[in-house]
């Protein structure tokens, strides 16, 4: 009997050792990547000095969680293809269009981690497929072909913001008519059809916008009348630079009673999503109204369906944004308007008179 038990335990021990070795070997097959920051864009995204092909050749895959040593800092993040594959404020390794970059969704990676061109980076596997399920749920794809969409409005992500006390056909959002892509001419046409009088462009600099004025003559006429402002915002709505430019945009809105208005970025999705939600909250919108408006961009571009796990995950962006500006405290319909008001008065620092002018201009 003792001999039989001995054989059993020897067999069990060998099996466990084999299993451990197999698991270790799975991780060991991914050789750590030693590279450096090769550039930093205006949003703080930090491309690496490694090609997409070389990155995938290490056997890393989308959905893996990696450990990143960036200078003296260390952080874990998933390997993804789109910013929206992670929640707002989360780090990701984004592999897209032959560019491998360290990024924060709606944040500034370079500023957060003191990254500079030349900063050394080491990436190693932390957990194989550790983020795969959520990555698959969050996957988004869109077409650049107008014929794949049911209308010009859907293709250009063009619509009136319908929330709270905002007057009908008073505030619009859309993609950028000055972007130079397939959607831009449709945005230009729809802005003209809606007789937009004032534009708040969150994405472009004045110089960058003017380089595309020939492609968008109606939009150019708005600017010629002094009714367009070009803010050249980043994507991190907690950054001082973003807040300063938001201040300038809100002051501009308060001083221009000539509506209808359009507030847009490049896709009309993220920066425009935050600013239009803020304007809606200041005008008595509910959280559900703001989520529904925000999610129309994802329905329009990516065909995200209501009632799906994907819709719920992405829609949480709006409550999370307001939680962030409320000092990480939850926001409900009961305190939503007050949180928005406190934010623009005490953080963005517009005046009460300017706030009332904004409300009057939109209602």
CSV table of C-alpha atoms in Angstrom, one decimal:
chain,number,residue,atom,x,y,z
A,1,UNK,CA,0.0,0.0,0.0
A,2,UNK,CA,2.8,2.4,0.9
A,3,UNK,CA,4.5,1.6,-2.4
A,4,UNK,CA,1.3,2.3,-4.3
A,5,UNK,CA,0.9,5.7,-2.5
A,6,UNK,CA,4.6,6.6,-3.2
A,7,UNK,CA,4.1,5.9,-6.9
A,8,UNK,CA,1.0,8.1,-6.9
A,9,UNK,CA,2.7,11.0,-5.2
A,10,UNK,CA,5.7,10.8,-7.5
A,11,UNK,CA,3.3,10.9,-10.5
A,12,UNK,CA,1.4,13.8,-9.0
A,13,UNK,CA,4.6,15.8,-8.3
A,14,UNK,CA,5.9,15.2,-11.8
A,15,UNK,CA,2.5,16.3,-13.2
A,16,UNK,CA,2.5,19.5,-11.2
A,17,UNK,CA,6.1,20.3,-12.2
A,18,UNK,CA,5.2,19.7,-15.8
A,19,UNK,CA,2.2,22.0,-15.5
A,20,UNK,CA,4.2,24.7,-13.9
A,21,UNK,CA,6.9,24.5,-16.5
A,22,UNK,CA,4.3,24.6,-19.3
A,23,UNK,CA,2.8,27.8,-17.8
A,24,UNK,CA,6.1,29.4,-17.3
A,25,UNK,CA,7.1,28.5,-20.8
A,26,UNK,CA,4.0,30.2,-22.2
A,27,UNK,CA,5.1,33.5,-20.6
A,28,UNK,CA,8.8,32.9,-21.4
A,29,UNK,CA,8.1,32.7,-25.2
A,30,UNK,CA,7.4,36.4,-25.2
A,31,UNK,CA,10.8,38.1,-25.2
A,32,UNK,CA,10.8,41.5,-23.4
A,33,UNK,CA,10.8,44.4,-25.8
A,34,UNK,CA,13.5,47.0,-25.2
A,35,UNK,CA,12.8,50.2,-27.0
A,36,UNK,CA,12.3,53.9,-26.4
A,37,UNK,CA,9.9,56.8,-27.0
A,38,UNK,CA,10.4,58.0,-30.6
A,39,UNK,CA,7.9,61.0,-30.6
A,40,UNK,CA,5.2,62.6,-28.6
A,41,UNK,CA,2.1,64.0,-30.2
A,42,UNK,CA,-0.1,66.9,-29.1
A,43,UNK,CA,-2.3,64.6,-27.1
A,44,UNK,CA,0.5,63.1,-25.1
A,45,UNK,CA,0.5,59.8,-27.0
A,46,UNK,CA,4.0,58.3,-27.1
A,47,UNK,CA,4.9,56.3,-30.1
A,48,UNK,CA,7.7,53.7,-29.7
A,49,UNK,CA,10.8,53.0,-31.8
A,50,UNK,CA,9.4,49.7,-32.9
A,51,UNK,CA,7.3,48.7,-35.9
A,52,UNK,CA,3.9,47.0,-35.7
A,53,UNK,CA,5.4,44.0,-37.4
A,54,UNK,CA,8.3,43.7,-35.0
A,55,UNK,CA,5.9,44.1,-32.0
A,56,UNK,CA,3.6,41.3,-33.1
A,57,UNK,CA,6.6,39.1,-34.0
A,58,UNK,CA,7.3,38.9,-30.2
A,59,UNK,CA,4.1,36.7,-29.9
A,60,UNK,CA,2.3,39.4,-27.9
A,61,UNK,CA,-1.3,39.6,-28.9
A,62,UNK,CA,-4.3,42.0,-28.5
A,63,UNK,CA,-5.9,41.3,-25.1
A,64,UNK,CA,-2.6,40.4,-23.4
A,65,UNK,CA,-1.7,42.4,-20.3
A,66,UNK,CA,1.9,43.7,-20.3
A,67,UNK,CA,4.2,45.3,-17.7
A,68,UNK,CA,5.7,48.6,-18.9
A,69,UNK,CA,8.9,50.1,-17.5
A,70,UNK,CA,9.0,53.7,-18.6
A,71,UNK,CA,12.0,55.4,-17.3
A,72,UNK,CA,11.8,54.9,-13.5
A,73,UNK,CA,8.0,54.3,-13.6
A,74,UNK,CA,6.2,51.0,-14.0
A,75,UNK,CA,2.6,50.3,-15.0
A,76,UNK,CA,0.5,47.4,-16.3
A,77,UNK,CA,-1.7,47.8,-19.3
A,78,UNK,CA,-3.5,45.8,-22.0
A,79,UNK,CA,-2.4,45.5,-25.6
A,80,UNK,CA,-5.2,47.1,-27.8
A,81,UNK,CA,-5.9,48.6,-31.1
A,82,UNK,CA,-8.2,51.5,-30.3
A,83,UNK,CA,-8.3,54.1,-27.4
A,84,UNK,CA,-11.8,53.1,-26.6
A,85,UNK,CA,-10.7,49.5,-25.9
A,86,UNK,CA,-10.2,50.7,-22.3
A,87,UNK,CA,-12.0,53.0,-19.9
A,88,UNK,CA,-11.3,56.7,-19.8
A,89,UNK,CA,-8.1,57.4,-17.9
A,90,UNK,CA,-6.7,53.9,-18.4
A,91,UNK,CA,-3.3,53.2,-20.0
A,92,UNK,CA,-3.0,51.0,-23.1
A,93,UNK,CA,-0.4,49.9,-25.6
A,94,UNK,CA,-2.1,50.9,-28.8
A,95,UNK,CA,-1.0,49.1,-32.0
A,96,UNK,CA,-2.6,50.7,-35.0
A,97,UNK,CA,-1.5,51.7,-38.5
A,98,UNK,CA,2.1,50.5,-38.1
A,99,UNK,CA,2.5,52.7,-35.0
A,100,UNK,CA,2.9,51.2,-31.5
A,101,UNK,CA,2.3,53.8,-28.8
A,102,UNK,CA,1.8,54.2,-25.1
A,103,UNK,CA,-1.4,56.1,-24.5
A,104,UNK,CA,-4.1,56.9,-22.0
A,105,UNK,CA,-7.7,57.0,-23.3
A,106,UNK,CA,-8.8,60.6,-22.9
A,107,UNK,CA,-5.6,61.4,-21.1
A,108,UNK,CA,-2.0,62.5,-21.6
A,109,UNK,CA,0.5,59.6,-21.3
A,110,UNK,CA,3.7,61.7,-21.7
A,111,UNK,CA,2.7,64.2,-19.0
A,112,UNK,CA,1.5,61.5,-16.6
A,113,UNK,CA,4.6,59.4,-16.9
A,114,UNK,CA,7.2,62.2,-17.6
A,115,UNK,CA,7.9,60.6,-21.0
A,116,UNK,CA,10.3,62.4,-23.4
A,117,UNK,CA,11.7,61.5,-26.8
A,118,UNK,CA,14.5,58.9,-26.0
A,119,UNK,CA,13.0,57.7,-22.7
A,120,UNK,CA,13.8,54.0,-22.5
A,121,UNK,CA,10.9,51.6,-22.4
A,122,UNK,CA,10.8,47.8,-21.6
A,123,UNK,CA,7.6,45.9,-22.2
A,124,UNK,CA,7.2,42.3,-20.9
A,125,UNK,CA,4.2,40.0,-20.7
A,126,UNK,CA,2.3,40.1,-17.4
A,127,UNK,CA,-0.7,37.9,-18.2
A,128,UNK,CA,-1.5,36.2,-21.4
A,129,UNK,CA,-5.0,37.0,-22.7
A,130,UNK,CA,-5.7,38.7,-19.3
A,131,UNK,CA,-7.8,41.4,-21.0
A,132,UNK,CA,-9.0,39.5,-23.9
A,133,UNK,CA,-12.7,39.2,-23.0
A,134,UNK,CA,-13.2,43.0,-22.4
A,135,UNK,CA,-11.1,43.8,-25.5
A,136,UNK,CA,-13.4,41.7,-27.6
A,137,UNK,CA,-16.5,43.3,-26.2
A,138,UNK,CA,-15.1,46.8,-26.8
A,139,UNK,CA,-13.9,46.2,-30.4
A,140,UNK,CA,-15.1,48.9,-32.8
A,141,UNK,CA,-14.8,49.1,-36.6
A,142,UNK,CA,-16.1,51.7,-39.0
A,143,UNK,CA,-16.2,52.2,-42.7
A,144,UNK,CA,-15.0,55.3,-44.6
A,145,UNK,CA,-17.5,54.6,-47.4
A,146,UNK,CA,-20.7,56.7,-47.4
A,147,UNK,CA,-22.6,53.9,-49.1
A,148,UNK,CA,-22.2,51.8,-45.9
A,149,UNK,CA,-24.4,54.3,-44.0
A,150,UNK,CA,-28.1,54.9,-44.1
A,151,UNK,CA,-27.8,58.7,-44.4
A,152,UNK,CA,-25.5,61.7,-44.8
A,153,UNK,CA,-26.3,62.6,-41.1
A,154,UNK,CA,-25.2,59.2,-39.8
A,155,UNK,CA,-22.1,59.2,-41.9
A,156,UNK,CA,-21.1,62.7,-40.7
A,157,UNK,CA,-22.3,62.0,-37.1
A,158,UNK,CA,-24.3,65.2,-37.5
A,159,UNK,CA,-27.3,65.8,-35.2
A,160,UNK,CA,-29.0,68.3,-33.0
A,161,UNK,CA,-28.4,67.9,-29.2
A,162,UNK,CA,-31.8,67.1,-27.7
A,163,UNK,CA,-31.4,67.3,-23.9
A,164,UNK,CA,-32.8,69.3,-21.0
A,165,UNK,CA,-33.9,72.8,-21.8
A,166,UNK,CA,-31.8,73.2,-25.0
A,167,UNK,CA,-34.0,74.6,-27.7
A,168,UNK,CA,-34.9,72.5,-30.7
A,169,UNK,CA,-32.3,72.8,-33.5
A,170,UNK,CA,-30.2,75.2,-31.4
A,171,UNK,CA,-27.1,73.2,-30.7
A,172,UNK,CA,-25.5,70.7,-33.1
A,173,UNK,CA,-22.5,68.3,-33.1
A,174,UNK,CA,-20.8,66.5,-35.9
A,175,UNK,CA,-17.5,65.4,-37.3
A,176,UNK,CA,-14.9,68.0,-38.5
A,177,UNK,CA,-15.7,69.7,-41.9
A,178,UNK,CA,-12.1,70.8,-42.1
A,179,UNK,CA,-10.5,67.4,-41.5
A,180,UNK,CA,-9.9,66.5,-45.1
A,181,UNK,CA,-11.3,63.0,-44.9
A,182,UNK,CA,-14.3,61.4,-46.7
A,183,UNK,CA,-16.8,62.7,-44.1
A,184,UNK,CA,-15.7,66.3,-44.1
A,185,UNK,CA,-17.7,67.4,-47.2
A,186,UNK,CA,-20.9,65.9,-45.7
A,187,UNK,CA,-20.3,67.8,-42.5
A,188,UNK,CA,-19.8,71.0,-44.5
A,189,UNK,CA,-23.1,70.4,-46.4
A,190,UNK,CA,-25.1,69.6,-43.3
A,191,UNK,CA,-23.8,72.6,-41.4
A,192,UNK,CA,-24.9,74.8,-44.3
A,193,UNK,CA,-28.3,73.2,-44.5
A,194,UNK,CA,-28.8,73.8,-40.7
A,195,UNK,CA,-27.9,77.4,-41.2
A,196,UNK,CA,-25.3,77.2,-38.4
A,197,UNK,CA,-24.1,80.7,-37.4
A,198,UNK,CA,-21.5,80.0,-34.7
A,199,UNK,CA,-18.9,77.2,-34.6
A,200,UNK,CA,-16.8,76.0,-31.6
A,201,UNK,CA,-14.0,73.9,-33.1
A,202,UNK,CA,-12.3,71.9,-30.3
A,203,UNK,CA,-9.7,70.2,-32.6
A,204,UNK,CA,-8.0,72.6,-34.9
A,205,UNK,CA,-5.7,75.5,-34.4
A,206,UNK,CA,-6.5,78.7,-36.3
A,207,UNK,CA,-3.7,78.0,-38.8
A,208,UNK,CA,-4.7,74.4,-39.3
A,209,UNK,CA,-8.3,75.3,-39.9
A,210,UNK,CA,-7.5,78.0,-42.4
A,211,UNK,CA,-5.5,75.5,-44.5
A,212,UNK,CA,-8.8,73.7,-45.2
A,213,UNK,CA,-11.1,76.7,-45.8
A,214,UNK,CA,-11.2,76.2,-49.5
A,215,UNK,CA,-12.8,72.8,-49.0
A,216,UNK,CA,-15.5,74.2,-46.7
A,217,UNK,CA,-16.5,77.7,-48.0
A,218,UNK,CA,-19.7,77.9,-45.8
A,219,UNK,CA,-17.7,77.1,-42.7
A,220,UNK,CA,-15.1,79.6,-43.8
A,221,UNK,CA,-17.8,82.2,-44.0
A,222,UNK,CA,-18.7,81.6,-40.4
A,223,UNK,CA,-15.1,82.3,-39.4
A,224,UNK,CA,-15.0,85.3,-41.7
A,225,UNK,CA,-17.9,86.8,-39.7
A,226,UNK,CA,-16.0,86.3,-36.5
A,227,UNK,CA,-18.3,83.5,-35.3
A,228,UNK,CA,-15.8,80.6,-35.2
A,229,UNK,CA,-13.2,79.8,-32.5
A,230,UNK,CA,-10.4,77.3,-32.9
A,231,UNK,CA,-9.3,75.8,-29.6
A,232,UNK,CA,-6.8,73.1,-30.6
A,233,UNK,CA,-7.6,71.1,-27.5
A,234,UNK,CA,-6.0,67.9,-26.3
A,235,UNK,CA,-8.1,65.0,-25.2
A,236,UNK,CA,-7.4,64.9,-21.5
A,237,UNK,CA,-10.2,66.9,-20.0
A,238,UNK,CA,-8.4,67.0,-16.6
A,239,UNK,CA,-5.4,68.8,-18.0
A,240,UNK,CA,-4.8,72.5,-17.3
A,241,UNK,CA,-4.4,73.2,-21.0
A,242,UNK,CA,-7.8,71.6,-21.8
A,243,UNK,CA,-9.5,73.5,-19.0
A,244,UNK,CA,-8.0,76.8,-20.1
A,245,UNK,CA,-9.2,76.2,-23.7
A,246,UNK,CA,-12.6,75.1,-22.5
A,247,UNK,CA,-12.8,78.4,-20.6
A,248,UNK,CA,-12.0,80.3,-23.9
A,249,UNK,CA,-14.7,78.3,-25.7
A,250,UNK,CA,-17.4,78.9,-23.1
A,251,UNK,CA,-16.6,82.6,-23.0
A,252,UNK,CA,-16.8,82.7,-26.8
A,253,UNK,CA,-20.2,80.9,-26.6
A,254,UNK,CA,-21.5,83.4,-24.0
A,255,UNK,CA,-20.5,86.4,-26.2
A,256,UNK,CA,-22.0,85.1,-29.4
A,257,UNK,CA,-25.8,85.0,-29.3
A,258,UNK,CA,-26.0,84.1,-33.0
A,259,UNK,CA,-27.2,80.6,-33.2
A,260,UNK,CA,-27.6,77.8,-34.2
A,261,UNK,CA,-24.3,76.5,-32.9
A,262,UNK,CA,-22.1,73.6,-33.7
A,263,UNK,CA,-19.6,72.2,-31.2
A,264,UNK,CA,-17.3,69.6,-32.8
A,265,UNK,CA,-13.9,68.0,-32.7
A,266,UNK,CA,-12.6,65.6,-35.4
A,267,UNK,CA,-15.1,62.7,-35.1
A,268,UNK,CA,-17.5,64.6,-32.9
A,269,UNK,CA,-17.3,61.8,-30.4
A,270,UNK,CA,-15.0,62.3,-27.4
A,271,UNK,CA,-14.0,65.9,-26.9
A,272,UNK,CA,-17.3,67.0,-28.4
A,273,UNK,CA,-18.9,64.3,-26.3
A,274,UNK,CA,-17.6,65.9,-23.1
A,275,UNK,CA,-18.3,69.5,-24.0
A,276,UNK,CA,-21.8,68.9,-25.3
A,277,UNK,CA,-22.7,66.8,-22.3
A,278,UNK,CA,-21.4,69.6,-20.1
A,279,UNK,CA,-23.6,72.1,-21.9
A,280,UNK,CA,-26.6,69.7,-21.7
A,281,UNK,CA,-26.0,69.3,-17.9
A,282,UNK,CA,-25.9,73.1,-17.5
A,283,UNK,CA,-29.3,73.2,-19.2
A,284,UNK,CA,-31.0,70.6,-17.0
A,285,UNK,CA,-30.4,67.4,-18.9
A,286,UNK,CA,-30.7,64.0,-17.2
A,287,UNK,CA,-27.9,61.5,-17.2
A,288,UNK,CA,-29.9,59.2,-19.4
A,289,UNK,CA,-30.3,62.0,-22.0
A,290,UNK,CA,-26.6,62.7,-22.1
A,291,UNK,CA,-25.7,59.0,-22.3
A,292,UNK,CA,-28.2,58.5,-25.2
A,293,UNK,CA,-26.7,61.5,-27.1
A,294,UNK,CA,-23.1,60.4,-26.5
A,295,UNK,CA,-23.9,56.9,-27.6
A,296,UNK,CA,-25.4,58.0,-30.9
A,297,UNK,CA,-21.9,58.7,-32.1
A,298,UNK,CA,-21.1,55.0,-31.5
A,299,UNK,CA,-24.3,53.9,-33.1
A,300,UNK,CA,-23.6,56.1,-36.1
A,301,UNK,CA,-19.9,55.2,-36.6
A,302,UNK,CA,-19.6,51.7,-35.3
A,303,UNK,CA,-23.1,50.2,-35.3
A,304,UNK,CA,-23.1,49.7,-31.5
A,305,UNK,CA,-26.5,48.3,-30.5
A,306,UNK,CA,-28.6,49.4,-27.5
A,307,UNK,CA,-29.0,46.8,-24.8
A,308,UNK,CA,-25.7,45.2,-25.5
A,309,UNK,CA,-22.8,44.8,-23.1
A,310,UNK,CA,-20.7,46.9,-25.4
A,311,UNK,CA,-23.3,49.7,-25.3
A,312,UNK,CA,-23.4,49.6,-21.5
A,313,UNK,CA,-19.6,49.6,-21.2
A,314,UNK,CA,-19.0,52.6,-23.5
A,315,UNK,CA,-22.0,54.5,-22.2
A,316,UNK,CA,-20.5,54.5,-18.7
A,317,UNK,CA,-18.0,57.1,-20.0
A,318,UNK,CA,-20.5,59.9,-19.3
A,319,UNK,CA,-21.2,59.1,-15.7
A,320,UNK,CA,-17.4,58.5,-15.2
A,321,UNK,CA,-16.6,61.9,-16.7
A,322,UNK,CA,-18.9,63.7,-14.3
A,323,UNK,CA,-17.6,61.6,-11.4
A,324,UNK,CA,-14.1,62.8,-12.3
A,325,UNK,CA,-15.0,66.5,-12.3
A,326,UNK,CA,-16.9,65.9,-9.0
A,327,UNK,CA,-13.8,64.9,-7.1
A,328,UNK,CA,-14.4,61.1,-7.8
A,329,UNK,CA,-17.8,61.3,-6.1
A,330,UNK,CA,-20.8,59.7,-7.9
A,331,UNK,CA,-23.1,62.0,-9.8
A,332,UNK,CA,-26.9,61.4,-10.2
A,333,UNK,CA,-29.7,63.4,-11.7
A,334,UNK,CA,-30.2,65.1,-8.3
A,335,UNK,CA,-26.8,66.8,-8.3
A,336,UNK,CA,-25.9,66.7,-12.0
A,337,UNK,CA,-26.7,70.3,-12.8
A,338,UNK,CA,-25.0,71.6,-9.6
A,339,UNK,CA,-21.9,69.6,-10.3
A,340,UNK,CA,-21.7,71.0,-13.8
A,341,UNK,CA,-22.3,74.5,-12.5
A,342,UNK,CA,-19.6,74.2,-9.8
A,343,UNK,CA,-17.2,72.9,-12.4
A,344,UNK,CA,-17.6,75.7,-14.9
A,345,UNK,CA,-17.6,78.4,-12.1
A,346,UNK,CA,-14.9,77.1,-9.8
A,347,UNK,CA,-12.6,75.0,-12.1
A,348,UNK,CA,-13.1,76.5,-15.6
A,349,UNK,CA,-13.6,79.9,-13.9
A,350,UNK,CA,-16.2,81.5,-16.1
A,351,UNK,CA,-18.4,84.1,-14.4
A,352,UNK,CA,-22.0,83.7,-13.3
A,353,UNK,CA,-23.0,86.2,-16.0
A,354,UNK,CA,-21.2,84.2,-18.6
A,355,UNK,CA,-23.0,81.1,-17.5
A,356,UNK,CA,-26.4,82.7,-17.7
A,357,UNK,CA,-25.5,84.1,-21.1
A,358,UNK,CA,-24.7,80.5,-22.3
A,359,UNK,CA,-28.0,79.2,-21.0
A,360,UNK,CA,-29.9,82.1,-22.6
A,361,UNK,CA,-28.1,81.5,-26.0
A,362,UNK,CA,-29.0,77.8,-26.0
A,363,UNK,CA,-32.6,77.9,-24.7
